[in-house]
Each structure stands twice: as structure tokens, then as C-alpha cells.
mmCIF file of C-alpha atoms in Angstrom:
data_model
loop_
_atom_site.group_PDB
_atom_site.id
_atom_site.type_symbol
_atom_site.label_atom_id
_atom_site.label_comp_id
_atom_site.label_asym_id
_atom_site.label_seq_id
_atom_site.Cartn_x
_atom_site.Cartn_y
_atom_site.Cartn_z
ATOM 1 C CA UNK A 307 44.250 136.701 221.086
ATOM 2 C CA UNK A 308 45.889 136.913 224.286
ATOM 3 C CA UNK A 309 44.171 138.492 227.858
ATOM 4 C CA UNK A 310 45.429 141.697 228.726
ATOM 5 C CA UNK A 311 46.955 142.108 231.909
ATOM 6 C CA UNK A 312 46.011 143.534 234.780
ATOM 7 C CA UNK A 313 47.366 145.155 238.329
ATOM 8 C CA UNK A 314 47.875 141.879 239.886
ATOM 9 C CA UNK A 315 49.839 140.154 236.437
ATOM 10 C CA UNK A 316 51.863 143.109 236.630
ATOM 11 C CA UNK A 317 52.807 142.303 239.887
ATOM 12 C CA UNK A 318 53.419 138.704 239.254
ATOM 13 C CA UNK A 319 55.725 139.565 236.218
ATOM 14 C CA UNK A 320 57.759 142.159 237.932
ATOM 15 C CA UNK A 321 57.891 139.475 241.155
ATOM 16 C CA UNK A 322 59.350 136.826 239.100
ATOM 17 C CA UNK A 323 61.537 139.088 237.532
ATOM 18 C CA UNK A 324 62.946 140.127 240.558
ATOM 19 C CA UNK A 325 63.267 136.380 241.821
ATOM 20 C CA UNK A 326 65.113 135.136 239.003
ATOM 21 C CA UNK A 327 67.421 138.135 238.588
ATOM 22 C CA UNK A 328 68.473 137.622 242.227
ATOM 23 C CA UNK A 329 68.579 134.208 241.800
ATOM 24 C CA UNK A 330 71.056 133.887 238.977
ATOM 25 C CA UNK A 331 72.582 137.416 239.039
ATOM 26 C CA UNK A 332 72.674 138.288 242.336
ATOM 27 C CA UNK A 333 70.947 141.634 241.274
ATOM 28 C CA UNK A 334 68.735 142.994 244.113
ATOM 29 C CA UNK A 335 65.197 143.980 243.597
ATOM 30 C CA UNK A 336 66.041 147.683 245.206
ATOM 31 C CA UNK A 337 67.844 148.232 241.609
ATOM 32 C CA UNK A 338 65.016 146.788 239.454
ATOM 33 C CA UNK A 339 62.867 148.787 237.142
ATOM 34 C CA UNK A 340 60.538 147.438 234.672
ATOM 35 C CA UNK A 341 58.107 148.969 231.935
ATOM 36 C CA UNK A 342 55.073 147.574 230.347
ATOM 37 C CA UNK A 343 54.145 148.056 227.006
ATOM 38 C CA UNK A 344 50.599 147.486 225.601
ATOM 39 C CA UNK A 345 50.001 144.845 222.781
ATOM 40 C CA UNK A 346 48.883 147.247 220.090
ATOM 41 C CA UNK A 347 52.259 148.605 220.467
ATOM 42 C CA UNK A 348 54.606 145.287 220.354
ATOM 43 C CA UNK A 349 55.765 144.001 216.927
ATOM 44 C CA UNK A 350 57.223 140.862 215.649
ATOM 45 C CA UNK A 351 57.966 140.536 212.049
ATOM 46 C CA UNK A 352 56.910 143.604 210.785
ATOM 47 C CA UNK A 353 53.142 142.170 211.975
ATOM 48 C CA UNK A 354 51.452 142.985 215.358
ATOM 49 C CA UNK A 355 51.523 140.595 218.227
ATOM 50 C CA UNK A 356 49.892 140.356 221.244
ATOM 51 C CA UNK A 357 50.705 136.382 221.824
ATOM 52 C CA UNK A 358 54.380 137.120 222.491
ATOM 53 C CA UNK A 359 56.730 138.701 224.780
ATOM 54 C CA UNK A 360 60.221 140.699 225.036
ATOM 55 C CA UNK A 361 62.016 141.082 228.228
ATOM 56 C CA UNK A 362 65.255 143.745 228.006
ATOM 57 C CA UNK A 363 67.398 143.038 230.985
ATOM 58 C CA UNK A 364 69.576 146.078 231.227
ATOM 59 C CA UNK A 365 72.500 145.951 234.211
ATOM 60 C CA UNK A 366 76.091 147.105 235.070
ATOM 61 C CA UNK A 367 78.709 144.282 234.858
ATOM 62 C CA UNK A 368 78.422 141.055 232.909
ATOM 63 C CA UNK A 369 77.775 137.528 233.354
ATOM 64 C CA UNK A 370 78.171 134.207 231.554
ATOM 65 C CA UNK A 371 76.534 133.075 228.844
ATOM 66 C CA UNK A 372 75.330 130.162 230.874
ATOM 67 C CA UNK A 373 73.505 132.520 233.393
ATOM 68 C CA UNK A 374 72.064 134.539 230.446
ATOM 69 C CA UNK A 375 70.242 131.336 229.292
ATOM 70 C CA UNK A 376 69.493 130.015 233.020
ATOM 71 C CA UNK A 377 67.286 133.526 233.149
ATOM 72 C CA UNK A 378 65.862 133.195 229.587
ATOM 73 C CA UNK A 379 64.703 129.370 230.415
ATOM 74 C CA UNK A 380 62.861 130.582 233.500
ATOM 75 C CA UNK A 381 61.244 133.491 232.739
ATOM 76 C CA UNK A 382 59.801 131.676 229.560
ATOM 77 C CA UNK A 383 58.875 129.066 231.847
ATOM 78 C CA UNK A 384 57.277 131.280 234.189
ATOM 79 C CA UNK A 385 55.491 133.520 231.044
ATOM 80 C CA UNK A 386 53.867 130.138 229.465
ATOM 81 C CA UNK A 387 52.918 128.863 233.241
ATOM 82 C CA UNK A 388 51.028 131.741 233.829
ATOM 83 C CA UNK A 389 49.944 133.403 230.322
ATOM 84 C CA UNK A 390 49.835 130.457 228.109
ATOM 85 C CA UNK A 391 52.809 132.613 226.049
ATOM 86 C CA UNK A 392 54.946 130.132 223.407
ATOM 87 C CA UNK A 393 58.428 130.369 224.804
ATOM 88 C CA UNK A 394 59.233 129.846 221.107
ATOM 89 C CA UNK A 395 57.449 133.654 221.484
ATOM 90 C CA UNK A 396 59.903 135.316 224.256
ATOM 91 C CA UNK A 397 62.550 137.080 223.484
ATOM 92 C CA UNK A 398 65.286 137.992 225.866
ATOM 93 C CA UNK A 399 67.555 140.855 225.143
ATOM 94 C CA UNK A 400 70.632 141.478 227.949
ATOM 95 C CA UNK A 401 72.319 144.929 227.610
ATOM 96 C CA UNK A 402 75.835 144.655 229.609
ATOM 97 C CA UNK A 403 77.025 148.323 230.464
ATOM 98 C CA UNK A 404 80.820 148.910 232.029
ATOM 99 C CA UNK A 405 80.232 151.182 235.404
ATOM 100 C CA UNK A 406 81.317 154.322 233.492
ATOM 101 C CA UNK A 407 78.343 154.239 230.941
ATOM 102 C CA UNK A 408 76.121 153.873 233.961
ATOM 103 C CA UNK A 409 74.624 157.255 235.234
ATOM 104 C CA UNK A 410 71.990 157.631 237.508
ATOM 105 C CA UNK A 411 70.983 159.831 240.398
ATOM 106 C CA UNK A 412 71.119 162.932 238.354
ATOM 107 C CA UNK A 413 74.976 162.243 237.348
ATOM 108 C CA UNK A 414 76.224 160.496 239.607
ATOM 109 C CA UNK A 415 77.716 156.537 238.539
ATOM 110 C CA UNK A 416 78.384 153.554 240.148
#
């Protein structure tokens, strides 16, 4: 059974996040949003799991395959570092919009 986290893990997962987006994306933090779900609610398999993780990277534009991995390598790295979590165990999902499907600000798009 994994620890839950606390205030100050949430802050180390959304740092890294931030680092390694900027890092190989060029994406600045200003733009970044992330949730947190609780373990009781995560699923792998049809079975609960709370020794696991799934990170959705949602952003306008696209990038190279090679930069999509270069982000999934580190933030598996960083996840087992710090959490003990199986990189075998993180999933990385990367949702590529065009700037029309993009809306924010109440309507307006990029």
C-alpha cells in the first residue's frame, strides 16, 4: 500500500512537472494546471490501485515522439525517486490540440 500524499508531495509533483515540461517542451509553468486524484478513485485493470500513477499532459501544438518519451522517462524517474512508484506503473497520456480546439478565458483561443 502506498503513502498518501500530502501538501508538500503535491508541491513536489506539480514542481517537477513544471521543470520537465519547460525543459523538453518549452511550456511555461504560467500555463500549467494539474489535478490530483485520490487512490480509491484510480483504476488499473478493472482492479483498484494505489501503487501506480497516470499523468495526462494536455497542450496546444505538438511535439516529437522523441520529446514525448524524454518527459515520460523523467517523470517516472522522478515518481519512483521520490514515491517508490514502479515506472513499469506510470502511465503517460499526451493530448495534442490544434489552436482552434483550444478555448480558454471564457471563449477566447490562442
Amino acid at each position: 500500500m502506498a503513502r498518501r500524499l500530502n501538501g508538500s508531495d503535491f508541491e513536489a509533483v506539480k514542481k517537477e512537472v513544471a521543470v520537465v515540461l519547460q525543459e523538453e517542451f518549452g511550456k511555461a509553468e504560467s500555463g500549467l494546471v494539474v489535478t490530483f486524484y485520490r487512490p480509491e478513485a484510480y483504476s488499473r485493470a478493472g482492479k483498484a490501485v494505489d501503487t501506480a500513477a497516470n499523468i495526462e499532459v494536455k497542450y496546444i501544438d505538438s511535439f516529437p515522439l522523441e520529446k514525448k518519451q524524454a518527459v515520460t522517462r523523467r517523470l517516472a524517474a522522478f515518481l519512483e525517486a521520490r514515491f517508490g512508484i514502479d515506472p513499469m506503473q506510470v502511465t503517460v497520456v499526451f493530448a495534442e490540440s490544434a489552436h482552434e480546439n483550444w478555448g480558454r478565458r471564457a471563449g477566447d483561443f490562442p
